[in-house]
Amino acid sequence: MGHSCQHVCVSNGNSYRCKCLQGFVLNDDKQTCSIRGAGAYGQGESVHKGDRKRKNDANQNRESSASVDVCALGHDCQHTCVSSSSSYYCTCPTGFVLMEDKRSCFKANDADADGSASLDYCMLGHECEHICVSDAAAYHCECRRGFVLQEDRKTCSKKRGVDLFFCA
């Protein structure tokens, strides 16, 4: 199951807690982060993602005084960080797919027949002794020439009666 942390999720036993990147403070909801020193959103205040207004206890709206490049303050995106109001989101370059953690990118297979891209499941890690081949929804193992795949579908053994010559 995923988490609802805006920045960093830290496992602690059967649960988790959220942390913020350097330059940010954890909001009272214990999930979202605000820029430190830019008017932390304390108790009774809330941030409305997508607009630049803050609401305080007296219900007085005021404009955010400074536009801050949140990505420049630090981020945990593997590839590209895009500033968005008081937060940010991560994107991946062409040929990569954004993972469920919304930070990591993995190389996509060449476009499928319908033009969409799918994950290269071998890049996520595998247990193949020789060759990993990414399928539409998983991966399977294959062996180099002169070897056969074992019952575990992961390891390979030399075919009987075959002499192998490898280049050094």
PDB file of C-alpha atoms in Angstrom:
ATOM      1  CA  MET A   1       0.000   0.000   0.000  1.00  0.00           C
ATOM      2  CA  GLY A   2       1.261   3.489  -0.734  1.00  0.00           C
ATOM      3  CA  HIS A   3       1.753   6.345   1.657  1.00  0.00           C
ATOM      4  CA  SER A   4       0.435   9.889   1.744  1.00  0.00           C
ATOM      5  CA  CYS A   5       3.684  11.718   2.533  1.00  0.00           C
ATOM      6  CA  GLN A   6       4.365  14.723   0.331  1.00  0.00           C
ATOM      7  CA  HIS A   7       8.158  14.392   0.550  1.00  0.00           C
ATOM      8  CA  VAL A   8       9.775  11.451   2.379  1.00  0.00           C
ATOM      9  CA  CYS A   9       8.194   8.364   3.945  1.00  0.00           C
ATOM     10  CA  VAL A  10      10.088   6.654   6.787  1.00  0.00           C
ATOM     11  CA  SER A  11       9.028   3.142   7.857  1.00  0.00           C
ATOM     12  CA  ASN A  12       8.822   2.531  11.600  1.00  0.00           C
ATOM     13  CA  GLY A  13       7.606  -0.973  12.310  1.00  0.00           C
ATOM     14  CA  ASN A  14       4.004  -1.536  11.306  1.00  0.00           C
ATOM     15  CA  SER A  15       3.456   2.054  10.241  1.00  0.00           C
ATOM     16  CA  TYR A  16       5.295   5.031   8.801  1.00  0.00           C
ATOM     17  CA  ARG A  17       5.941   8.694   9.450  1.00  0.00           C
ATOM     18  CA  CYS A  18       6.505  11.550   7.054  1.00  0.00           C
ATOM     19  CA  LYS A  19       9.559  13.797   6.865  1.00  0.00           C
ATOM     20  CA  CYS A  20      10.274  16.902   4.842  1.00  0.00           C
ATOM     21  CA  LEU A  21      13.272  17.749   2.699  1.00  0.00           C
ATOM     22  CA  GLN A  22      15.846  20.278   3.851  1.00  0.00           C
ATOM     23  CA  GLY A  23      14.367  23.778   3.841  1.00  0.00           C
ATOM     24  CA  PHE A  24      10.830  22.555   4.612  1.00  0.00           C
ATOM     25  CA  VAL A  25       8.795  21.962   7.770  1.00  0.00           C
ATOM     26  CA  LEU A  26       6.152  19.301   8.404  1.00  0.00           C
ATOM     27  CA  ASN A  27       2.629  20.732   8.566  1.00  0.00           C
ATOM     28  CA  ASP A  28       0.158  19.915  11.341  1.00  0.00           C
ATOM     29  CA  ASP A  29      -1.449  17.221   9.176  1.00  0.00           C
ATOM     30  CA  LYS A  30       1.870  15.308   9.540  1.00  0.00           C
ATOM     31  CA  GLN A  31       1.873  14.546   5.786  1.00  0.00           C
ATOM     32  CA  THR A  32       2.489  17.744   3.838  1.00  0.00           C
ATOM     33  CA  CYS A  33       5.415  20.158   3.952  1.00  0.00           C
ATOM     34  CA  SER A  34       5.784  23.929   3.727  1.00  0.00           C
ATOM     35  CA  ILE A  35       8.798  26.046   2.896  1.00  0.00           C
ATOM     36  CA  ARG A  36      10.682  26.952   6.085  1.00  0.00           C
ATOM     37  CA  GLY A  37      10.809  30.690   6.713  1.00  0.00           C
ATOM     38  CA  ALA A  38       8.138  31.484   4.136  1.00  0.00           C
ATOM     39  CA  GLY A  39       5.437  31.527   6.779  1.00  0.00           C
ATOM     40  CA  ALA A  40       5.052  27.985   8.013  1.00  0.00           C
ATOM     41  CA  TYR A  41       1.422  26.978   8.024  1.00  0.00           C
ATOM     42  CA  GLY A  42       0.855  26.454  11.722  1.00  0.00           C
ATOM     43  CA  GLN A  43      -2.192  25.351  13.634  1.00  0.00           C
ATOM     44  CA  GLY A  44      -5.441  26.714  12.217  1.00  0.00           C
ATOM     45  CA  GLU A  45      -3.926  27.526   8.832  1.00  0.00           C
ATOM     46  CA  SER A  46      -4.144  25.519   5.647  1.00  0.00           C
ATOM     47  CA  VAL A  47      -2.567  25.446   2.227  1.00  0.00           C
ATOM     48  CA  HIS A  48      -4.726  25.075  -0.840  1.00  0.00           C
ATOM     49  CA  LYS A  49      -2.659  23.251  -3.419  1.00  0.00           C
ATOM     50  CA  GLY A  50      -2.849  24.825  -6.842  1.00  0.00           C
ATOM     51  CA  ASP A  51      -3.606  28.376  -5.701  1.00  0.00           C
ATOM     52  CA  ARG A  52      -1.449  30.931  -3.951  1.00  0.00           C
ATOM     53  CA  LYS A  53      -3.759  31.869  -1.066  1.00  0.00           C
ATOM     54  CA  ARG A  54      -3.334  31.010   2.591  1.00  0.00           C
ATOM     55  CA  LYS A  55      -6.182  31.010   5.074  1.00  0.00           C
ATOM     56  CA  ASN A  56      -5.564  31.766   8.756  1.00  0.00           C
ATOM     57  CA  ASP A  57      -7.677  31.581  11.930  1.00  0.00           C
ATOM     58  CA  ALA A  58      -9.328  34.919  11.225  1.00  0.00           C
ATOM     59  CA  ASN A  59     -10.271  33.713   7.718  1.00  0.00           C
ATOM     60  CA  GLN A  60      -8.303  36.574   6.210  1.00  0.00           C
ATOM     61  CA  ASN A  61      -6.903  35.717   2.789  1.00  0.00           C
ATOM     62  CA  ARG A  62      -3.581  37.102   1.746  1.00  0.00           C
ATOM     63  CA  GLU A  63      -1.382  36.589  -1.268  1.00  0.00           C
ATOM     64  CA  SER A  64       1.842  34.660  -0.928  1.00  0.00           C
ATOM     65  CA  SER A  65       4.512  37.318  -1.028  1.00  0.00           C
ATOM     66  CA  ALA A  66       7.240  35.409  -2.830  1.00  0.00           C
ATOM     67  CA  SER A  67       7.388  32.895  -5.606  1.00  0.00           C
ATOM     68  CA  VAL A  68       9.918  30.258  -4.556  1.00  0.00           C
ATOM     69  CA  ASP A  69      11.494  27.623  -6.795  1.00  0.00           C
ATOM     70  CA  VAL A  70      10.817  24.670  -4.513  1.00  0.00           C
ATOM     71  CA  CYS A  71      13.007  22.373  -6.625  1.00  0.00           C
ATOM     72  CA  ALA A  72      16.016  24.644  -6.104  1.00  0.00           C
ATOM     73  CA  LEU A  73      15.720  24.090  -2.341  1.00  0.00           C
ATOM     74  CA  GLY A  74      16.214  20.348  -2.773  1.00  0.00           C
ATOM     75  CA  HIS A  75      14.075  17.442  -3.961  1.00  0.00           C
ATOM     76  CA  ASP A  76      14.075  13.661  -4.127  1.00  0.00           C
ATOM     77  CA  CYS A  77      13.136  13.217  -7.803  1.00  0.00           C
ATOM     78  CA  GLN A  78      15.320  10.737  -9.646  1.00  0.00           C
ATOM     79  CA  HIS A  79      15.224  12.803 -12.828  1.00  0.00           C
ATOM     80  CA  THR A  80      13.278  16.061 -13.242  1.00  0.00           C
ATOM     81  CA  CYS A  81      11.684  18.222 -10.544  1.00  0.00           C
ATOM     82  CA  VAL A  82       8.923  20.653 -11.542  1.00  0.00           C
ATOM     83  CA  SER A  83       7.979  23.440  -9.104  1.00  0.00           C
ATOM     84  CA  SER A  84       4.256  23.784  -8.505  1.00  0.00           C
ATOM     85  CA  SER A  85       3.013  26.519  -6.158  1.00  0.00           C
ATOM     86  CA  SER A  86       4.398  25.632  -2.699  1.00  0.00           C
ATOM     87  CA  SER A  87       5.202  22.063  -3.701  1.00  0.00           C
ATOM     88  CA  TYR A  88       6.715  20.098  -6.578  1.00  0.00           C
ATOM     89  CA  TYR A  89       6.219  16.964  -8.615  1.00  0.00           C
ATOM     90  CA  CYS A  90       8.613  14.635 -10.428  1.00  0.00           C
ATOM     91  CA  THR A  91       8.719  13.736 -14.109  1.00  0.00           C
ATOM     92  CA  CYS A  92      10.737  11.281 -16.150  1.00  0.00           C
ATOM     93  CA  PRO A  93      12.454  11.727 -19.506  1.00  0.00           C
ATOM     94  CA  THR A  94      11.066  10.173 -22.667  1.00  0.00           C
ATOM     95  CA  GLY A  95      11.479   6.421 -22.576  1.00  0.00           C
ATOM     96  CA  PHE A  96      11.040   6.202 -18.791  1.00  0.00           C
ATOM     97  CA  VAL A  97       7.966   5.583 -16.622  1.00  0.00           C
ATOM     98  CA  LEU A  98       7.236   7.283 -13.278  1.00  0.00           C
ATOM     99  CA  MET A  99       6.896   4.640 -10.573  1.00  0.00           C
ATOM    100  CA  GLU A 100       4.218   4.405  -7.865  1.00  0.00           C
ATOM    101  CA  ASP A 101       6.430   6.290  -5.371  1.00  0.00           C
ATOM    102  CA  LYS A 102       6.050   9.321  -7.708  1.00  0.00           C
ATOM    103  CA  ARG A 103       9.831   9.919  -7.535  1.00  0.00           C
ATOM    104  CA  SER A 104      11.621   7.033  -9.253  1.00  0.00           C
ATOM    105  CA  CYS A 105      11.820   6.413 -12.990  1.00  0.00           C
ATOM    106  CA  PHE A 106      12.403   3.132 -14.769  1.00  0.00           C
ATOM    107  CA  LYS A 107      13.302   2.546 -18.377  1.00  0.00           C
ATOM    108  CA  ALA A 108      10.258   1.684 -20.445  1.00  0.00           C
ATOM    109  CA  ASN A 109      10.241  -0.977 -23.107  1.00  0.00           C
ATOM    110  CA  ASP A 110       9.943   0.239 -26.672  1.00  0.00           C
ATOM    111  CA  ALA A 111       6.422   1.395 -27.437  1.00  0.00           C
ATOM    112  CA  ASP A 112       3.871  -1.386 -27.410  1.00  0.00           C
ATOM    113  CA  ALA A 113       1.654  -2.070 -30.423  1.00  0.00           C
ATOM    114  CA  ASP A 114      -0.882   0.477 -29.158  1.00  0.00           C
ATOM    115  CA  GLY A 115       1.824   3.166 -28.869  1.00  0.00           C
ATOM    116  CA  SER A 116       1.958   3.133 -25.068  1.00  0.00           C
ATOM    117  CA  ALA A 117       5.100   2.382 -23.089  1.00  0.00           C
ATOM    118  CA  SER A 118       5.429  -0.384 -20.524  1.00  0.00           C
ATOM    119  CA  LEU A 119       7.953  -1.060 -17.801  1.00  0.00           C
ATOM    120  CA  ASP A 120      11.135  -2.992 -18.328  1.00  0.00           C
ATOM    121  CA  TYR A 121      10.534  -5.414 -15.453  1.00  0.00           C
ATOM    122  CA  CYS A 122      14.106  -6.703 -15.642  1.00  0.00           C
ATOM    123  CA  MET A 123      15.291  -3.230 -14.592  1.00  0.00           C
ATOM    124  CA  LEU A 124      13.285  -3.590 -11.364  1.00  0.00           C
ATOM    125  CA  GLY A 125      15.430  -6.554 -10.354  1.00  0.00           C
ATOM    126  CA  HIS A 126      15.269 -10.233 -11.226  1.00  0.00           C
ATOM    127  CA  GLU A 127      16.641 -13.621 -10.197  1.00  0.00           C
ATOM    128  CA  CYS A 128      17.670 -14.894 -13.648  1.00  0.00           C
ATOM    129  CA  GLU A 129      21.080 -16.540 -13.706  1.00  0.00           C
ATOM    130  CA  HIS A 130      21.766 -15.651 -17.348  1.00  0.00           C
ATOM    131  CA  ILE A 131      19.262 -13.559 -19.320  1.00  0.00           C
ATOM    132  CA  CYS A 132      16.172 -11.642 -18.217  1.00  0.00           C
ATOM    133  CA  VAL A 133      13.472 -10.912 -20.816  1.00  0.00           C
ATOM    134  CA  SER A 134      10.774  -8.369 -19.948  1.00  0.00           C
ATOM    135  CA  ASP A 135       7.217  -9.334 -20.910  1.00  0.00           C
ATOM    136  CA  ALA A 136       4.049  -7.236 -20.970  1.00  0.00           C
ATOM    137  CA  ALA A 137       3.321  -7.693 -17.247  1.00  0.00           C
ATOM    138  CA  ALA A 138       6.392  -9.440 -15.782  1.00  0.00           C
ATOM    139  CA  TYR A 139       9.642 -11.069 -16.876  1.00  0.00           C
ATOM    140  CA  HIS A 140      10.971 -14.521 -17.655  1.00  0.00           C
ATOM    141  CA  CYS A 141      14.442 -16.052 -17.668  1.00  0.00           C
ATOM    142  CA  GLU A 142      16.374 -17.552 -20.554  1.00  0.00           C
ATOM    143  CA  CYS A 143      19.774 -19.228 -20.796  1.00  0.00           C
ATOM    144  CA  ARG A 144      22.753 -18.580 -23.040  1.00  0.00           C
ATOM    145  CA  ARG A 145      23.440 -20.934 -25.928  1.00  0.00           C
ATOM    146  CA  GLY A 146      24.599 -24.337 -24.719  1.00  0.00           C
ATOM    147  CA  PHE A 147      22.617 -24.128 -21.468  1.00  0.00           C
ATOM    148  CA  VAL A 148      19.103 -25.178 -20.459  1.00  0.00           C
ATOM    149  CA  LEU A 149      16.712 -23.522 -18.033  1.00  0.00           C
ATOM    150  CA  GLN A 150      16.137 -25.507 -14.848  1.00  0.00           C
ATOM    151  CA  GLU A 151      12.777 -26.307 -13.213  1.00  0.00           C
ATOM    152  CA  ASP A 152      13.070 -23.258 -10.948  1.00  0.00           C
ATOM    153  CA  ARG A 153      12.807 -21.162 -14.164  1.00  0.00           C
ATOM    154  CA  LYS A 154      15.775 -19.043 -12.956  1.00  0.00           C
ATOM    155  CA  THR A 155      18.987 -21.064 -13.083  1.00  0.00           C
ATOM    156  CA  CYS A 156      20.740 -22.612 -16.063  1.00  0.00           C
ATOM    157  CA  SER A 157      22.858 -25.726 -16.467  1.00  0.00           C
ATOM    158  CA  LYS A 158      25.163 -26.849 -19.256  1.00  0.00           C
ATOM    159  CA  LYS A 159      23.539 -29.058 -21.885  1.00  0.00           C
ATOM    160  CA  ARG A 160      25.030 -32.556 -21.901  1.00  0.00           C
ATOM    161  CA  GLY A 161      27.349 -33.348 -24.770  1.00  0.00           C
ATOM    162  CA  VAL A 162      27.960 -29.705 -25.704  1.00  0.00           C
ATOM    163  CA  ASP A 163      31.438 -28.213 -25.651  1.00  0.00           C
ATOM    164  CA  LEU A 164      31.403 -24.531 -24.860  1.00  0.00           C
ATOM    165  CA  PHE A 165      33.964 -22.028 -26.025  1.00  0.00           C
ATOM    166  CA  PHE A 166      33.918 -18.608 -24.422  1.00  0.00           C
ATOM    167  CA  CYS A 167      35.984 -15.595 -25.387  1.00  0.00           C
ATOM    168  CA  ALA A 168      38.135 -14.264 -22.572  1.00  0.00           C
TER     169      ALA A 168
END
